[in-house]
Coordinates of C-alpha atoms and ligand atoms in Angstrom, one line a residue:
X9 CA 29.0 4.7 -11.9
X10 CA 25.1 2.8 -13.3
X11 CA 23.0 2.0 -9.9
X12 CA 22.4 -1.9 -9.0
X13 CA 18.7 -1.9 -10.3
X14 CA 18.5 -5.2 -9.6
X15 CA 15.0 -5.9 -7.6
X16 CA 15.0 -7.6 -3.9
X17 CA 13.9 -10.4 -6.1
X18 CA 16.7 -10.5 -8.6
X19 CA 19.2 -10.1 -5.9
X20 CA 18.0 -12.8 -3.8
X21 CA 18.0 -14.9 -6.8
X22 CA 21.4 -14.0 -7.4
X23 CA 23.1 -14.7 -4.4
X24 CA 20.9 -18.0 -4.5
X25 CA 23.2 -19.1 -7.5
X26 CA 26.2 -17.9 -6.5
X27 CA 26.5 -15.0 -9.0
X28 CA 27.3 -12.6 -6.5
X29 CA 27.8 -12.2 -2.8
X30 CA 25.8 -9.5 0.0
X31 CA 29.1 -7.5 -0.1
X32 CA 29.5 -6.8 -3.6
X33 CA 25.4 -6.0 -3.5
X34 CA 25.8 -4.1 0.1
X35 CA 29.3 -2.6 -1.3
X36 CA 27.3 -1.6 -4.5
X37 CA 24.7 0.1 -2.6
X38 CA 27.1 2.0 -0.4
X39 CA 29.0 3.5 -3.4
X40 CA 25.3 4.7 -4.8
X41 CA 24.6 6.2 -1.3
X42 CA 27.8 8.3 -1.5
X43 CA 27.7 9.4 -5.3
X44 CA 23.6 10.7 -5.1
X45 CA 22.7 11.1 -1.7
X46 CA 24.2 14.4 -1.2
X47 CA 22.0 15.4 -3.8
X48 CA 18.7 13.2 -2.5
X49 CA 19.5 13.5 1.3
X50 CA 17.3 9.9 1.7
X51 CA 19.7 9.2 4.5
X52 CA 20.3 10.8 8.2
X53 CA 22.6 7.3 8.9
X54 CA 24.8 5.6 6.9
X55 CA 26.1 2.6 8.8
X56 CA 28.8 0.9 6.3
X57 CA 31.2 -0.4 8.6
X58 CA 28.1 -2.3 10.1
X59 CA 26.5 -3.3 6.3
X60 CA 29.3 -4.8 5.5
X61 CA 30.0 -6.8 8.3
X62 CA 26.8 -8.2 8.0
X63 CA 27.1 -8.9 4.3
X64 CA 30.0 -10.2 5.4
X65 CA 28.4 -12.8 7.5
X66 CA 25.6 -13.8 5.6
X67 CA 28.0 -15.0 2.7
X68 CA 29.8 -16.7 5.1
X69 CA 26.4 -18.5 6.7
X70 CA 25.7 -19.2 2.5
X71 CA 29.0 -20.8 2.1
X72 CA 28.2 -22.9 5.0
X73 CA 24.7 -24.1 3.6
X74 CA 23.1 -21.6 6.4
X75 CA 21.6 -19.2 4.7
X76 CA 18.6 -17.9 6.8
X77 CA 15.8 -17.4 3.9
X78 CA 15.0 -15.9 0.8
X79 CA 16.7 -12.5 2.0
X80 CA 19.6 -13.4 3.5
X81 CA 22.1 -10.7 1.9
X82 CA 20.0 -8.4 0.8
X83 CA 20.2 -4.7 2.3
X84 CA 17.6 -2.5 4.2
X85 CA 17.4 0.8 5.2
X86 CA 14.7 1.9 7.7
X87 CA 13.6 5.0 9.1
X88 CA 15.1 6.5 12.1
X89 CA 11.8 6.0 13.7
X90 CA 12.5 3.0 14.5
X91 CA 15.1 2.2 17.5
X92 CA 18.4 0.3 16.4
X93 CA 20.4 -1.2 19.0
X94 CA 23.9 0.5 18.5
X95 CA 23.2 3.5 15.8
X96 CA 21.7 6.7 15.7
X97 CA 17.7 7.0 16.5
X98 CA 16.2 10.7 15.9
X99 CA 13.3 10.5 14.6
X100 CA 13.6 14.0 12.7
X101 CA 14.2 15.6 16.3
X102 CA 16.7 17.7 17.3
X103 CA 15.2 16.3 20.7
X104 CA 16.3 12.6 19.6
X105 CA 19.8 14.3 18.7
X106 CA 22.8 11.6 19.8
X107 CA 20.4 9.0 21.3
X108 CA 21.7 5.7 21.1
X109 CA 19.1 2.6 21.8
X110 CA 20.4 -0.3 23.9
X111 CA 17.9 -2.2 21.9
X112 CA 16.3 -3.0 18.4
X113 CA 12.8 -2.7 17.6
X114 CA 11.3 -5.7 16.5
X115 CA 11.4 -4.9 13.4
X116 CA 14.7 -4.5 13.4
X117 CA 15.3 -7.6 14.7
X118 CA 13.4 -9.6 12.8
X119 CA 15.6 -8.2 9.9
X120 CA 18.9 -9.2 11.7
X121 CA 17.5 -12.2 12.2
X122 CA 16.6 -13.0 8.0
X123 CA 20.3 -11.6 7.5
X124 CA 19.3 -8.4 6.2
X125 CA 22.3 -5.8 6.2
X126 CA 21.2 -2.4 7.3
X127 CA 22.2 0.3 5.8
X128 CA 21.7 3.5 7.2
X129 CA 18.7 5.5 8.7
X130 CA 16.4 7.2 6.0
X131 CA 15.0 11.2 7.4
X132 CA 11.8 11.9 8.0
X133 CA 9.3 14.2 9.2
X134 CA 10.0 15.2 12.4
X135 CA 8.1 12.3 14.9
X136 CA 6.3 11.2 11.6
X137 CA 4.5 14.3 11.6
X138 CA 4.4 15.6 7.8
X139 CA 3.8 14.4 4.4
X140 CA 6.8 16.2 2.8
X141 CA 9.8 15.3 4.8
X142 CA 10.4 19.2 4.9
X143 CA 9.9 19.1 8.9
X144 CA 12.6 16.8 9.5
X145 CA 15.1 18.8 11.8
X146 CA 18.1 18.1 10.0
X147 CA 16.5 19.3 6.1
X148 CA 15.1 17.8 3.8
X149 CA 14.9 14.5 1.2
X150 CA 14.7 15.1 -2.9
X151 CA 12.5 13.3 -4.9
X152 CA 14.7 11.3 -6.8
X153 CA 12.2 12.5 -9.9
X154 CA 13.1 15.8 -9.4
X155 CA 15.5 17.5 -6.6
X156 CA 13.3 20.7 -6.7
X157 CA 10.2 18.3 -5.2
X158 CA 9.2 16.7 -2.0
X159 CA 9.4 12.8 -1.9
X160 CA 6.1 12.8 0.4
X161 CA 6.5 12.3 4.2
X162 CA 7.0 11.5 6.7
X163 CA 8.9 8.8 5.5
X164 CA 10.5 10.7 2.3
X165 CA 13.7 9.4 3.2
X166 CA 12.5 5.6 2.6
X167 CA 10.8 6.2 -0.3
X168 CA 13.5 8.5 -2.1
X169 CA 16.1 5.2 -1.2
X170 CA 14.3 3.1 -3.0
X171 CA 13.4 5.5 -5.7
X172 CA 16.9 6.6 -6.2
X173 CA 18.6 3.0 -6.0
X174 CA 20.5 3.6 -3.0
X175 CA 18.5 0.9 -1.6
X176 CA 16.1 -2.4 -2.6
X177 CA 14.3 -2.4 0.5
X178 CA 13.3 -0.2 3.1
X179 CA 10.8 0.2 6.3
X180 CA 8.6 3.0 6.6
X181 CA 5.8 3.8 9.1
X182 CA 2.1 5.0 8.0
X183 CA 0.4 6.2 10.4
X184 CA -2.1 8.8 7.9
X185 CA -0.4 8.3 4.9
X186 CA 3.0 7.8 5.2
X187 CA 4.3 4.9 3.6
X188 CA 1.5 5.0 0.6
X189 CA 2.2 8.9 0.0
X190 CA 5.5 9.1 -0.6
X191 CA 5.3 5.6 -2.6
X192 CA 3.0 7.0 -4.7
X193 CA 5.4 10.4 -5.1
X194 CA 8.1 8.4 -6.2
X195 CA 6.9 5.4 -8.4
X196 CA 7.3 3.5 -5.9
X197 CA 5.2 0.6 -3.8
X198 CA 4.2 1.2 -0.5
X199 CA 1.9 -0.8 1.9
X200 CA 0.8 -0.1 5.4
X201 CA -0.3 -3.5 7.1
X202 CA -3.1 -4.2 9.0
X203 CA -3.4 -2.2 12.7
X204 CA -1.4 -5.4 14.6
X205 CA 0.4 -7.5 11.8
X206 CA 3.8 -5.6 11.8
X207 CA 4.7 -5.2 16.1
X208 CA 5.4 -1.5 17.2
X209 CA 7.4 -2.4 19.6
X210 CA 10.7 -0.1 19.5
X211 CA 9.0 2.6 17.3
X212 CA 9.3 5.7 18.5
X213 CA 5.5 6.5 19.2
X214 CA 3.9 9.0 17.0
X215 CA -0.3 8.2 17.6
X216 CA -0.6 4.2 19.3
X217 CA -3.6 3.4 17.8
X218 CA -2.5 4.4 13.8
X219 CA 0.9 3.6 13.6
X220 CA 1.7 0.2 11.0
X221 CA 5.3 -0.1 11.2
X222 CA 5.3 -1.2 6.6
X223 CA 7.5 -2.5 3.6
X224 CA 8.9 0.6 0.7
X225 CA 9.9 -1.2 -2.0
X226 CA 9.8 -0.8 -5.9
X227 CA 7.5 -4.3 -6.6
X228 CA 5.1 -5.8 -5.0
X229 CA 6.5 -9.0 -4.5
X230 CA 9.1 -7.7 -3.1
X231 CA 6.8 -5.6 -0.2
X232 CA 5.3 -9.6 0.2
X233 CA 8.3 -10.5 0.2
X234 CA 9.6 -8.0 3.3
X235 CA 6.3 -7.8 4.8
X236 CA 6.4 -11.6 5.6
X237 CA 10.2 -11.3 6.9
X238 CA 8.9 -8.8 9.3
X239 CA 5.2 -9.5 10.1
X240 CA 3.4 -11.7 12.4
X241 CA 2.7 -11.8 16.6
X242 CA 5.1 -9.8 19.3
X243 CA 4.5 -10.4 22.3
X244 CA 6.1 -6.8 23.4
X245 CA 3.3 -5.4 21.9
X246 CA 0.3 -5.6 23.0
X247 CA -1.8 -4.6 20.3
X248 CA 0.0 -7.2 18.3
X249 CA -2.7 -10.0 16.5
X250 CA -1.6 -13.7 17.8
X251 CA -2.7 -14.7 13.9
X252 CA -0.8 -16.2 11.4
X253 CA 0.6 -14.3 8.1
X254 CA -1.6 -14.5 5.2
X255 CA 0.4 -16.2 2.4
X256 CA 1.8 -12.7 0.9
X257 CA 4.6 -13.5 -1.4
X258 CA 1.8 -16.7 -2.6
X259 CA -0.5 -14.1 -3.0
X260 CA 1.4 -11.7 -5.2
X261 CA 2.8 -14.2 -7.5
X262 CA -0.5 -15.6 -7.9
X263 CA -1.5 -11.9 -9.0
X264 CA 1.6 -11.7 -10.9
X265 CA -0.7 -13.4 -14.1
X266 CA -2.5 -10.4 -14.6
X267 CA -5.7 -11.9 -14.2
X268 CA -8.3 -10.5 -12.0
X269 CA -11.4 -12.7 -12.8
X270 CA -14.2 -13.1 -10.8
X271 CA -12.7 -10.0 -8.0
X272 CA -15.0 -7.9 -6.8
X273 CA -13.4 -4.1 -7.3
X274 CA -15.2 -1.2 -4.9
X275 CA -13.8 2.8 -6.2
X276 CA -14.9 4.7 -3.5
X277 CA -17.4 7.6 -5.0
X278 CA -15.6 9.8 -1.8
X279 CA -12.1 9.4 -2.7
X280 CA -12.0 11.1 -5.7
X281 CA -13.4 14.2 -7.8
X282 CA -13.0 17.3 -6.3
X283 CA -9.4 17.9 -4.9
X284 CA -7.9 15.8 -7.0
X285 CA -5.1 16.8 -10.0
X286 CA -6.6 16.0 -13.1
X287 CA -4.0 13.5 -14.2
X288 CA -4.0 11.5 -10.9
X289 CA -7.2 11.0 -11.5
X290 CA -6.9 9.7 -15.0
X291 CA -4.3 7.7 -14.2
X292 CA -6.4 6.1 -11.8
X293 CA -9.3 5.6 -14.4
X294 CA -7.1 4.2 -16.8
X295 CA -6.3 1.3 -13.8
X296 CA -9.4 0.5 -12.9
X297 CA -10.9 0.0 -16.6
X298 CA -7.5 -2.2 -17.5
X299 CA -9.0 -4.3 -14.3
X300 CA -11.9 -4.7 -15.8
X301 CA -10.6 -6.1 -18.6
X302 CA -8.9 -8.6 -16.6
X303 CA -11.7 -10.1 -15.4
X304 CA -12.7 -8.2 -12.4
X305 CA -15.8 -6.8 -11.9
X306 CA -16.0 -3.1 -10.8
X307 CA -18.6 -1.6 -8.6
X308 CA -18.9 1.8 -6.7
X309 CA -18.9 2.2 -3.5
X310 CA -20.4 5.2 -0.7
X311 CA -18.3 5.6 2.4
X312 CA -20.3 8.5 3.5
X313 CA -18.0 9.5 7.0
X314 CA -14.5 9.1 5.1
X315 CA -15.4 13.5 4.6
X316 CA -15.1 13.3 8.2
X317 CA -11.9 11.1 8.1
X318 CA -9.4 13.5 8.4
X319 CA -10.8 16.0 10.6
X320 CA -11.2 13.1 13.2
X321 CA -7.4 12.4 12.4
X322 CA -6.2 15.4 13.9
X323 CA -8.3 15.4 16.9
X324 CA -7.1 11.8 17.7
X325 CA -3.7 12.4 16.1
X326 CA -2.0 14.9 18.4
X327 CA -4.3 14.4 21.6
X328 CA -2.1 10.5 20.9
X329 CA 1.0 12.4 20.1
X330 CA 0.7 15.1 23.0
X331 CA 0.3 12.2 25.2
X332 CA 3.1 10.6 23.5
X333 CA 6.0 14.0 23.3
X334 CA 5.8 14.0 27.4
X335 CA 7.7 11.4 27.8
X336 CA 10.8 13.8 26.4
X337 CA 11.1 16.2 29.9
X338 CA 15.4 16.5 29.1
X339 CA 16.4 14.2 31.9
X340 CA 15.8 10.7 30.1
X341 CA 16.5 10.9 26.5
X342 CA 19.2 13.3 24.0
X343 CA 19.7 16.6 24.0
X344 CA 19.2 18.9 27.6
X345 CA 19.0 22.8 27.3
X346 CA 20.0 23.7 30.8
X347 CA 19.2 28.1 31.0
X348 CA 21.4 29.9 33.2
X349 CA 21.4 30.7 36.5
X350 CA 20.0 27.7 39.2
X351 CA 17.8 26.5 37.1
X352 CA 14.5 24.0 38.0
X353 CA 13.8 20.8 36.5
X354 CA 11.0 22.5 34.5
X355 CA 13.0 25.3 33.9
X356 CA 15.3 22.2 32.2
X357 CA 12.1 20.9 31.0
X358 CA 10.7 23.6 29.3
X359 CA 14.2 25.0 27.4
X360 CA 15.1 21.8 26.5
X361 CA 11.3 21.4 24.2
X362 CA 11.4 24.6 23.6
X363 CA 14.9 24.3 21.8
X364 CA 14.0 20.7 20.7
X365 CA 10.8 20.6 19.1
X366 CA 9.9 22.3 15.7
X367 CA 6.8 24.2 15.1
X368 CA 4.5 20.9 14.0
X369 CA 5.4 18.9 16.9
X370 CA 4.6 22.3 18.9
X371 CA 1.1 22.4 17.0
X372 CA -0.1 19.0 17.7
X373 CA 1.2 19.1 20.8
X374 CA -0.8 22.2 21.4
X375 CA -4.2 20.7 19.3
X376 CA -3.8 17.8 21.5
X377 CA -3.5 19.0 24.8
X378 CA -6.8 21.0 23.5
X379 CA -8.3 18.6 22.7
X380 CA -7.5 15.9 25.9
X381 CA -8.6 19.2 28.3
X382 CA -11.3 18.3 31.1
X383 CA -13.8 20.1 29.8
X384 CA -13.2 19.6 25.9
X385 CA -12.6 16.1 25.9
X386 CA -16.4 14.7 25.1
X387 CA -16.5 17.3 22.6
X388 CA -13.3 16.8 21.2
X389 CA -12.0 13.7 21.5
X390 CA -14.8 12.1 22.8
X391 CA -16.5 12.8 19.2
X392 CA -14.0 12.0 16.8
X393 CA -13.6 8.6 18.7
X394 CA -17.6 7.8 17.8
X395 CA -17.0 9.2 13.9
X396 CA -13.8 7.2 13.5
X397 CA -16.4 4.6 14.6
X398 CA -18.5 5.7 12.0
X399 CA -15.7 5.2 9.4
X400 CA -15.2 1.6 10.2
X401 CA -19.0 0.7 10.1
X402 CA -18.8 2.1 6.0
X403 CA -15.7 -0.3 6.1
X404 CA -17.6 -3.0 7.2
X405 CA -20.3 -2.4 4.8
X406 CA -18.4 -1.3 1.8
X407 CA -16.1 -5.2 2.0
X408 CA -19.7 -6.8 1.7
X409 CA -19.9 -5.6 -1.7
X410 CA -16.6 -5.7 -3.0
X411 CA -13.0 -7.8 -2.3
X412 CA -10.8 -4.6 -2.1
X413 CA -11.4 -0.8 -2.4
X414 CA -9.6 1.5 -4.7
X415 CA -9.0 5.2 -5.0
X416 CA -6.3 7.7 -5.7
X417 CA -2.6 7.2 -3.0
X418 CA -2.3 11.2 -3.2
X419 CA -4.2 13.5 -4.1
X420 CA -1.3 15.4 -6.5
X421 CA 1.6 14.3 -8.0
X422 CA 4.8 15.6 -6.0
X423 CA 5.0 19.3 -4.7
X424 CA 7.8 21.6 -4.9
X425 CA 9.2 22.3 -2.0
X426 CA 9.0 24.9 0.0
X427 CA 5.0 25.2 -1.3
X428 CA 3.0 24.1 1.2
X429 CA 5.6 24.1 4.6
X430 CA 4.3 26.6 5.8
X431 CA -0.2 25.9 5.2
X432 CA -0.4 23.5 7.7
X433 CA -3.5 22.4 6.1
X434 CA -2.5 22.2 2.6
X435 CA 0.1 19.6 4.1
X436 CA -2.8 17.6 5.7
X437 CA -4.9 17.0 2.4
X438 CA -2.3 15.1 1.1
X439 CA -3.6 12.1 3.0
X440 CA -7.7 12.5 2.8
X441 CA -7.4 9.4 0.7
X442 CA -5.3 7.1 3.1
X443 CA -6.6 8.6 6.4
X444 CA -9.5 6.0 6.0
X445 CA -7.5 3.2 6.6
X446 CA -5.2 4.1 9.6
X447 CA -8.8 5.0 11.0
X448 CA -10.0 1.7 10.8
X449 CA -6.8 -0.8 11.0
X450 CA -7.3 -1.6 7.7
X451 CA -4.4 -2.8 5.3
X452 CA -3.2 -1.0 2.1
X453 CA -0.6 -0.8 -0.4
X454 CA 0.2 2.3 -2.8
X455 CA 1.3 1.6 -6.6
X456 CA 2.5 3.4 -9.3
X457 CA -0.5 4.6 -12.0
X458 CA 1.9 6.2 -14.3
X459 CA 2.7 9.6 -15.1
X460 CA 0.1 12.4 -14.3
X461 CA 1.0 15.1 -15.3
X462 CA 2.9 17.7 -17.4
X463 CA 6.2 17.2 -15.8
X464 CA 6.0 13.7 -16.0
X465 CA 5.9 12.9 -12.4
X466 CA 4.4 9.9 -11.1
X467 CA 1.1 8.9 -9.4
X468 CA -0.4 5.9 -7.6
X469 CA -3.2 3.6 -6.8
X470 CA -4.4 2.4 -3.5
X471 CA -6.0 -0.7 -2.8
X472 CA -7.7 -1.5 0.5
X473 CA -8.4 -4.9 2.1
X474 CA -10.4 -6.1 5.3
X475 CA -8.2 -6.3 8.8
X476 CA -6.2 -9.1 8.3
X477 CA -6.5 -9.5 4.4
X478 CA -3.8 -8.4 3.6
X479 CA -3.1 -11.3 0.7
X480 CA -5.9 -9.3 -1.4
X481 CA -3.7 -6.3 -1.5
X482 CA -1.0 -8.1 -2.5
X483 CA -2.8 -10.1 -5.2
X484 CA -4.6 -7.5 -6.6
X485 CA -2.1 -4.8 -6.6
X486 CA 0.3 -7.6 -7.8
X487 CA -2.4 -8.1 -11.0
X488 CA -2.4 -4.3 -11.4
X489 CA 1.2 -3.8 -11.6
X490 CA 1.5 -6.6 -13.9
X491 CA -0.8 -5.0 -16.4
X492 CA 0.5 -1.5 -16.4
X493 CA 3.7 -2.5 -16.9
X494 CA 2.2 -4.5 -20.0
X495 CA 0.9 -1.3 -20.9
X496 CA 4.5 0.4 -20.1
X497 CA 6.6 -1.8 -21.7
X498 CA 8.8 -2.1 -18.7
X499 CA 8.5 -0.7 -14.5
X500 CA 7.6 3.3 -15.0
X501 CA 11.1 3.9 -12.1
X502 CA 13.4 2.2 -14.6
X503 CA 12.9 4.0 -17.2
X504 CA 11.4 7.7 -15.9
X505 CA 12.7 10.3 -17.2
X506 CA 14.0 13.0 -15.8
X507 CA 16.1 11.2 -12.8
X508 CA 18.9 13.3 -12.9
X509 CA 20.4 11.8 -9.8
X510 CA 19.4 8.3 -10.9
X511 CA 20.0 7.5 -14.2
X512 CA 19.8 9.0 -18.0
X513 CA 17.1 6.5 -19.2
X514 CA 14.7 7.9 -22.2
X515 CA 10.9 7.4 -21.7
X516 CA 9.7 4.4 -23.9
X517 CA 7.3 4.4 -26.0
X518 CA 4.1 4.0 -24.0
X519 CA 4.9 5.1 -20.8
X520 CA 2.5 7.9 -19.9
Ligands
LIG28 N1 0.9 12.8 6.9 C1 0.5 12.4 8.2 C2 0.6 13.4 9.4 O1 1.3 14.4 9.0 C3 0.7 11.1 8.4 C4 1.9 10.9 8.7 C5 2.0 9.6 9.5 O2 1.8 8.7 8.5 N2 2.9 9.5 10.0 O3 0.3 13.0 10.6

């Protein structure tokens, strides 16, 4: 059976026109999941019954003229880092196996309120630590472009689900790149909103000062629609911004005419060159050229402290993570391992954490505990916080000269499963270009830039804007998408070659 390749906008239009029902759409995506997820493994949990029940309720609302908005009835997949009432939430970890949250994350509550049926929970690196989804305790997700390759991470499940047409929309979280990098290597669109723009309440925290939920979609305007549903102030999140969400859909629709007259685009000198695959850079340069032809004024900007961003991140993130993960004490949630004999509470905790956490999680707990230890606190954590300020000042200066900043999203196309899993440093380098935005809280989008290597694998362009100017990433993102689709004569993903589990379309002339 051929997949439903319609975007969220197309599905919403069909629903509004009465051409289809939410039950029909939801069932088609559940069938697709049943057909291909054995190969892709994007989902940790599929809730067919719940999704179809919600779809039926949506259809009933529509008949009664009580539809709750544009996306009412359009199904969605949710990264397993989000608490979902009544649905398992493992965060890719054994330690949360069997935990069923008694409440919904605010993002999930927004989805339910807007009427989106939840198809299931998507695979991820354990506690969102990783760039390949190989650190999931439940086995890796496979990239729909090539099943031997990684779909990026930590949100590889959400990106793969959207790329493989298992879901028209998905939710991800981005702490260092986990929405944008999977977007780049699966040919999908991913947005990290301004920090505080989307509530973190009910998200299993990795690093509170960096985490941000956001949309995973196939088009920029779909992302804008979803962002407007999940964004906005939440009193349950103390870092939530008490300001209205900018008009994102309007910005995306405006950008879709492909005109960038008067927009100043800054190419970040430090995010390119050494360490980036040749084809990734070539596709990036072509994108910049297209934007120039469309009227943008392109300048080069320098952000000298970005070269320290990765090191800074790997002090701050483990510090916050080690403290967050202390709550997994075998007493409150999920797994409990009781050693033989007459174990003390500490023995139970030790045995549970030993069995329940994977290697990468343990590595970061040790790193973080060390960085926060009394003798080293100033030298590591304190120093990292200072460099974080310098990175933010680089952004401030660059945004004086440019409305948005651009770079390749990830340094390479999707690598082979197994290639980097035992080499933490090689894994960390995937987020070279995405981490500065998390350190400073600014919003960013990844848009497919084309096929970037001899294997025909996709790459992405990242567009960053100042905090609370999320509308700019949508405007410029939509413009670039329009310009590229015109070049290719169609969407990259829909016409991709070598999508064994996705479809058999040939690559048309012009797609590279
Ligand atoms: N790959 C990065 C890490 O391992 C980013 C993770 C994320 O954004 N959740 O920390």
